[in-house]
Amino acid sequence: MKQTSARIGTIIIIIALGIRIALIVAWEYQMDESPRLSLDASSYHQTAQNLVKRQIFTSSLDPPYDPQQPSTFRPPLTPLFLAALYAVFGVNLVWGRLGLAVVGAIACGLTAWLGEQLGGRVVGYLAGSISCIYPLLLLLVILPLTEGLSLFLSVALVALLYASAALAADTPATRYITWSISVGVVFGLALLNKAANIVLLPSILLWAVFQLSGGWTTRLLRVVIILFAATLVILPWTLRNHLSTGAFIPVNSNGGWTLYLGNNAHTAKNLTALEQGTTHGWVPPSEVYEPFQDLSFGDTQRYETRAIKLALTFIWNHPAMALQFAFRKLKIFWSPYPHLADQLSWYPLAGFSLIGIAASLTAWRKHLVVYLLLLSAMSIPVVFTSMPRFRAPIMPFLIIYAALGLLKVGQALGINLEDRRSS
């Protein structure tokens, strides 16, 4: 049975990789000129180029807007991932896309495996198959954004959590220690890729403390090991940031800035543009920079401190408006982009996901870790800024529930594909 599951997972990875490579080839050799990269994607690509050619982590597109000064504005893992590929194969975005294709394909295989654990073999097959062709996941192969790696790391971490369920109560302590270290390392990498991946922490704590066997001392020890391993992964970059700026910046320095962008008197302009589809990203109007005119872009600590103060002051003075912004940002988070492919794929997926989540409530304890992750993920757009692509890291789980929903609808119509292992 396990060999069959592994074989199917491998087939899904191969199919997903083939589809992604075909997409890259078509994209590279299309007749029309490719659309330019978004600001974020351009920044990650340029930072990777600078790492390879000049050994400096910076981009002319980000503060301090000086190619001679190191930057702390962006999280490091995606540029480092791209730079590693560029260093080996040459500075060409096609190599970065191929790297993202590989991790994206592995994520499809992990989605299939996790789907089987949560809903049975048929759900796993369906979830893996949907992941192979889902448009938003394919887009993240073409655009070098943090969501590409975040998606992979999120599903890998949750798969690690569920894999630990196979550990028996009499499993040697060393196995639990190894598992805890593995979870901590993946969590640390997720944080290095994007600080917003802190939303994984509640699910990790829930699993380590309440859903694994052992006394309270053992459970707390697992948490300590996980957090210690994650800290060790982040620590070198934190030290680098301190040496560059003199400030304590664990991952990157735009947290206060994005908090301010999502909570100021001009936030409505960005929200309206995203809602109307006139922009696909968060493009701040010039007015938001006015309170910072006396600061240089290199004054990272004061810039962040002031941004946080301005955001909190706005929320305190205008709670009703801040709440309205939070609702609109959450709506954007759960909306598709104004492209036909995204709309045609998202609305059915969302509908079947809701059916699947409702169906899974009969085994809610088994799904609690994923439920908590879905809820935690919504805190980022509510508090900071929002875009539809921000939900990419939780797409594998939504796809799993969509597969479960599709199975249940099929059963209601008299089409029974469920195998004996389904729950």
XYZ file of C-alpha atoms in Angstrom:
423
model
C 0.000 0.000 0.000
C 2.774 2.418 0.941
C 4.690 1.466 -2.219
C 1.599 2.210 -4.299
C 1.181 5.632 -2.663
C 4.857 6.429 -3.203
C 4.609 5.380 -6.844
C 1.562 7.562 -7.451
C 3.255 10.480 -5.692
C 6.306 10.055 -7.896
C 4.147 9.966 -11.021
C 2.401 13.168 -9.944
C 5.759 14.886 -9.364
C 6.976 13.812 -12.819
C 3.770 14.990 -14.514
C 3.810 18.288 -12.606
C 7.443 18.880 -13.516
C 6.777 18.088 -17.169
C 3.885 20.556 -17.291
C 5.994 23.252 -15.633
C 8.957 22.728 -17.941
C 6.640 22.871 -20.958
C 5.212 26.134 -19.622
C 8.702 27.613 -19.210
C 9.685 26.594 -22.741
C 6.472 28.067 -24.160
C 6.998 31.244 -22.158
C 10.605 31.641 -23.286
C 9.872 31.042 -26.949
C 6.503 32.724 -27.349
C 6.206 35.061 -30.311
C 5.104 38.080 -28.309
C 7.436 39.783 -25.878
C 6.932 38.525 -22.321
C 5.219 40.931 -19.940
C 7.692 42.595 -17.645
C 8.103 41.237 -14.163
C 6.278 42.824 -11.265
C 8.216 45.097 -8.923
C 8.589 42.340 -6.325
C 9.654 39.695 -8.843
C 12.099 42.114 -10.496
C 13.608 42.918 -7.122
C 14.227 39.275 -6.222
C 15.755 38.584 -9.636
C 17.959 41.678 -9.483
C 19.072 40.922 -5.920
C 20.082 37.417 -7.010
C 22.046 38.912 -9.906
C 23.868 41.266 -7.548
C 24.693 38.396 -5.206
C 26.352 36.488 -8.039
C 28.052 39.359 -9.849
C 28.909 41.714 -6.985
C 28.460 39.611 -3.830
C 26.069 42.138 -2.291
C 22.450 41.651 -1.230
C 20.760 44.729 -2.652
C 18.465 45.980 -5.397
C 18.035 49.374 -7.014
C 14.277 48.851 -6.624
C 14.304 48.735 -2.815
C 15.536 50.892 0.079
C 18.164 52.230 0.429
C 18.045 52.489 -3.418
C 21.838 52.456 -3.491
C 23.585 49.591 -5.328
C 26.643 50.085 -3.126
C 24.786 49.567 0.157
C 23.445 46.234 1.426
C 19.686 46.094 1.844
C 17.551 44.536 4.570
C 14.221 45.318 2.915
C 13.547 41.905 1.338
C 13.588 38.450 2.961
C 16.632 36.488 1.805
C 15.690 32.915 0.915
C 14.162 33.432 -2.545
C 17.056 35.644 -3.782
C 19.568 33.179 -2.291
C 17.768 30.284 -3.994
C 17.874 32.094 -7.339
C 21.488 33.165 -6.811
C 22.574 29.577 -6.129
C 21.086 28.523 -9.469
C 22.573 31.521 -11.281
C 26.006 30.816 -9.799
C 25.963 27.265 -11.159
C 24.165 27.644 -14.484
C 24.507 31.329 -15.353
C 22.564 34.496 -14.616
C 19.400 33.822 -16.566
C 15.890 33.812 -15.145
C 15.118 30.586 -16.991
C 17.304 28.720 -14.484
C 15.421 30.300 -11.619
C 12.151 29.257 -13.204
C 13.381 25.691 -13.623
C 14.353 25.643 -9.945
C 10.901 26.888 -8.986
C 9.420 24.248 -11.299
C 11.225 21.511 -9.371
C 10.093 22.683 -5.923
C 6.596 23.316 -7.285
C 6.417 19.775 -8.651
C 7.579 18.318 -5.332
C 4.877 20.392 -3.630
C 2.315 18.686 -5.890
C 3.575 15.285 -4.739
C 3.422 16.350 -1.097
C -0.106 17.663 -1.648
C -1.117 14.256 -2.981
C 0.431 12.490 0.023
C -1.139 14.874 2.520
C -4.485 14.609 0.756
C -4.356 10.849 1.238
C -3.657 11.265 4.954
C -6.580 13.651 5.373
C -9.196 12.191 3.057
C -8.128 8.886 1.585
C -6.351 7.739 -1.528
C -8.817 9.154 -4.045
C -8.633 12.592 -2.412
C -4.847 12.382 -2.621
C -4.952 11.514 -6.323
C -7.404 14.301 -7.079
C -5.509 16.894 -5.028
C -2.196 16.005 -6.648
C -3.721 16.131 -10.118
C -5.378 19.512 -9.534
C -2.092 20.884 -8.185
C -0.330 19.908 -11.400
C -2.457 22.225 -13.518
C -3.824 24.911 -11.183
C -3.094 28.291 -12.890
C -1.934 30.273 -9.838
C 0.587 27.572 -8.961
C 1.858 27.574 -12.544
C 2.189 31.367 -12.476
C 4.508 31.071 -9.472
C 6.928 29.134 -11.671
C 7.153 32.045 -14.114
C 7.332 34.841 -11.532
C 10.187 34.608 -8.992
C 8.164 35.558 -5.916
C 8.424 34.380 -2.317
C 5.105 32.559 -2.642
C 6.751 29.879 -4.805
C 9.031 28.667 -2.022
C 6.517 29.489 0.729
C 3.988 27.165 -0.876
C 6.516 24.325 -0.952
C 7.787 24.922 2.597
C 4.263 25.199 4.037
C 3.050 21.910 2.601
C 6.381 20.251 3.473
C 6.096 21.372 7.089
C 2.493 20.218 7.476
C 3.417 16.911 5.810
C 6.153 16.510 8.430
C 3.591 17.068 11.165
C 1.268 14.396 9.830
C 4.131 11.993 9.119
C 4.954 12.069 12.817
C 1.570 10.475 13.509
C 3.134 7.196 12.378
C 5.555 7.324 15.309
C 4.455 4.851 17.948
C 4.275 5.681 21.629
C 7.386 3.566 22.270
C 9.411 5.278 19.539
C 12.938 6.075 20.775
C 13.439 9.640 21.971
C 16.056 10.209 19.275
C 13.387 9.814 16.593
C 11.263 12.516 18.182
C 14.308 14.758 18.496
C 15.140 14.247 14.814
C 11.533 15.012 13.890
C 11.535 18.162 16.038
C 14.780 19.385 14.481
C 13.406 18.739 10.975
C 10.254 20.722 11.721
C 12.336 23.546 13.193
C 14.644 23.708 10.173
C 11.751 23.842 7.699
C 10.012 26.455 9.843
C 13.209 28.520 9.975
C 13.570 28.351 6.192
C 9.934 29.411 5.811
C 10.602 32.456 8.006
C 13.735 33.307 6.022
C 11.625 33.182 2.895
C 8.924 35.463 4.285
C 8.383 36.623 7.852
C 4.617 36.292 7.314
C 5.131 32.524 7.464
C 5.083 32.964 11.234
C 1.432 31.932 10.739
C 2.727 28.339 10.673
C 3.669 28.560 14.347
C 0.191 28.035 15.891
C -0.227 24.792 13.932
C 3.242 23.612 14.971
C 2.531 24.317 18.634
C -0.882 22.667 18.472
C 0.617 19.502 17.016
C 3.702 19.334 19.216
C 1.901 20.063 22.482
C -1.550 18.514 22.109
C -1.494 15.942 19.300
C 1.619 13.892 20.038
C 2.057 11.454 22.889
C 4.247 11.983 25.937
C 4.216 13.844 29.222
C 4.165 17.615 29.466
C 7.927 17.759 29.886
C 8.396 15.819 26.655
C 5.887 17.999 24.819
C 7.503 21.236 25.949
C 10.923 19.843 25.059
C 9.689 19.292 21.499
C 8.623 22.929 21.297
C 11.980 24.113 22.630
C 13.878 21.992 20.090
C 11.689 23.206 17.208
C 12.109 26.870 18.132
C 15.834 26.445 18.803
C 16.399 24.806 15.408
C 14.405 27.552 13.668
C 16.418 30.206 15.513
C 19.700 28.636 14.401
C 18.518 28.762 10.785
C 17.621 32.450 11.046
C 20.516 33.567 13.250
C 23.220 34.044 10.565
C 20.959 36.384 8.619
C 19.937 38.257 11.760
C 23.622 38.834 12.552
C 24.215 40.004 8.989
C 21.364 42.507 9.321
C 22.753 43.789 12.619
C 26.204 44.283 11.126
C 24.655 46.135 8.163
C 22.314 48.433 10.094
C 23.115 48.208 13.800
C 19.471 47.266 14.384
C 17.849 44.011 15.469
C 16.172 42.727 12.296
C 15.505 38.966 12.462
C 14.605 38.557 8.763
C 13.844 41.784 6.895
C 12.934 45.374 7.637
C 9.662 46.095 5.859
C 7.252 44.838 8.531
C 6.535 48.281 9.936
C 6.315 49.733 6.438
C 3.717 47.201 5.264
C 1.766 47.694 8.499
C 1.671 51.411 7.703
C 0.752 50.841 4.042
C -2.226 48.761 5.129
C -3.355 51.254 7.765
C -3.188 54.900 6.752
C -5.472 57.598 5.382
C -4.559 56.672 1.784
C -4.957 52.887 2.049
C -8.355 53.099 0.350
C -6.669 54.109 -2.931
C -4.737 50.840 -3.064
C -7.745 48.793 -2.020
C -9.940 50.347 -4.698
C -7.298 49.760 -7.379
C -7.002 46.084 -6.404
C -10.777 45.651 -6.209
C -11.253 47.230 -9.647
C -8.382 45.266 -11.171
C -6.469 48.362 -12.299
C -3.385 47.042 -10.496
C -2.204 43.596 -9.428
C 0.060 44.802 -6.629
C 0.267 47.302 -3.805
C 1.450 50.585 -5.360
C 1.590 53.275 -2.645
C 0.469 56.796 -3.637
C 3.049 59.539 -3.197
C 1.221 60.931 -0.154
C 2.258 57.997 2.051
C 5.911 59.061 1.811
C 5.320 62.589 3.106
C 5.737 61.768 6.849
C 9.208 60.356 6.090
C 10.701 63.209 4.079
C 13.186 64.086 6.822
C 14.593 60.531 6.870
C 16.968 58.867 4.460
C 16.009 55.479 3.039
C 19.089 54.051 4.708
C 17.840 55.022 8.171
C 16.134 51.665 8.562
C 15.436 51.658 12.278
C 13.903 55.129 12.444
C 11.918 54.484 9.258
C 10.390 51.312 10.701
C 9.743 52.849 14.120
C 7.935 55.823 12.619
C 5.918 53.628 10.253
C 4.701 51.469 13.143
C 3.813 54.537 15.211
C 1.876 56.111 12.334
C -0.035 52.880 11.660
C -0.984 52.341 15.297
C -2.002 55.985 15.654
C -4.249 55.684 12.610
C -5.873 52.506 13.951
C -6.412 54.120 17.365
C -7.882 57.330 15.940
C -9.933 55.699 13.169
C -10.989 52.240 14.427
C -14.069 52.038 12.200
C -12.075 52.869 9.066
C -9.294 50.452 10.052
C -11.903 47.725 10.540
C -13.404 48.495 7.139
C -9.938 48.287 5.588
C -9.379 44.932 7.307
C -12.612 43.561 5.844
C -11.741 44.808 2.349
C -8.229 43.377 2.586
C -9.622 40.019 3.643
C -12.026 40.090 0.711
C -9.115 40.788 -1.668
C -7.174 37.914 -0.099
C -10.023 35.531 -0.957
C -10.653 36.959 -4.447
C -9.132 35.969 -7.799
C -7.120 38.230 -10.029
C -9.133 39.834 -12.860
C -7.910 37.235 -15.354
C -10.241 34.692 -16.878
C -7.973 31.728 -16.063
C -7.751 32.701 -12.400
C -11.466 33.385 -12.108
C -12.516 30.164 -13.867
C -10.222 28.115 -11.652
C -10.689 29.930 -8.331
C -14.467 30.097 -7.964
C -15.116 26.350 -8.490
C -12.137 25.490 -6.298
C -13.369 27.770 -3.516
C -16.857 26.272 -3.710
C -15.675 22.675 -3.577
C -13.218 23.609 -0.796
C -16.087 24.832 1.371
C -17.942 21.580 0.739
C -14.812 19.618 1.595
C -14.186 21.550 4.800
C -17.792 20.968 5.855
C -17.447 17.255 5.101
C -14.193 17.039 7.071
C -15.855 18.305 10.259
C -16.916 14.745 11.083
C -13.200 14.070 11.691
C -12.338 17.554 12.928
C -9.579 16.489 15.301
C -7.615 15.041 12.416
C -7.939 18.288 10.474
C -7.459 20.753 13.323
C -3.872 21.623 12.401
C -4.930 22.610 8.876
C -8.003 24.498 10.092
C -5.774 26.548 12.383
C -3.339 27.289 9.564
C -6.144 28.525 7.297
C -7.393 30.816 10.054
C -3.901 32.054 10.954
C -3.110 32.854 7.325
C -5.944 35.383 7.253
C -4.302 37.472 9.976
C -1.623 38.776 7.598
C -3.943 40.545 5.106
C -6.147 41.784 7.938
C -3.242 43.474 9.726
C -0.854 44.363 6.895
C -1.414 44.604 3.131
C -3.293 42.178 0.930
C -3.119 40.630 -2.519
C -4.702 37.479 -3.984
C -1.290 35.811 -4.336
C -0.777 36.022 -0.578
C -3.015 32.969 -0.192
C -0.686 30.851 -2.378
C 1.018 29.122 0.599
C -2.323 27.700 1.740
C -3.484 26.712 -1.752
C -2.336 23.069 -1.367
C -4.689 22.692 1.603
C -7.581 24.376 -0.195
C -6.961 22.046 -3.134
C -7.091 19.039 -0.793
C -10.448 20.176 0.576
C -11.674 20.874 -2.953
C -10.759 17.293 -3.863
C -12.685 16.045 -0.826
C -15.634 18.253 -1.777
C -15.527 16.966 -5.352
C -15.560 13.400 -4.039
C -18.568 14.091 -1.806
C -20.499 15.774 -4.619
C -19.724 12.811 -6.847
C -21.055 10.449 -4.203
C -24.234 12.506 -3.921
C -24.665 12.115 -7.681
C -24.128 8.372 -7.465
C -20.503 8.420 -8.612
C -18.545 6.606 -5.905
C -14.789 6.820 -6.387
C -13.934 6.537 -2.715
C -11.643 3.700 -1.682
C -11.580 1.822 1.577
C -8.942 4.113 3.092
C -11.035 7.288 2.789
C -12.346 8.926 5.938
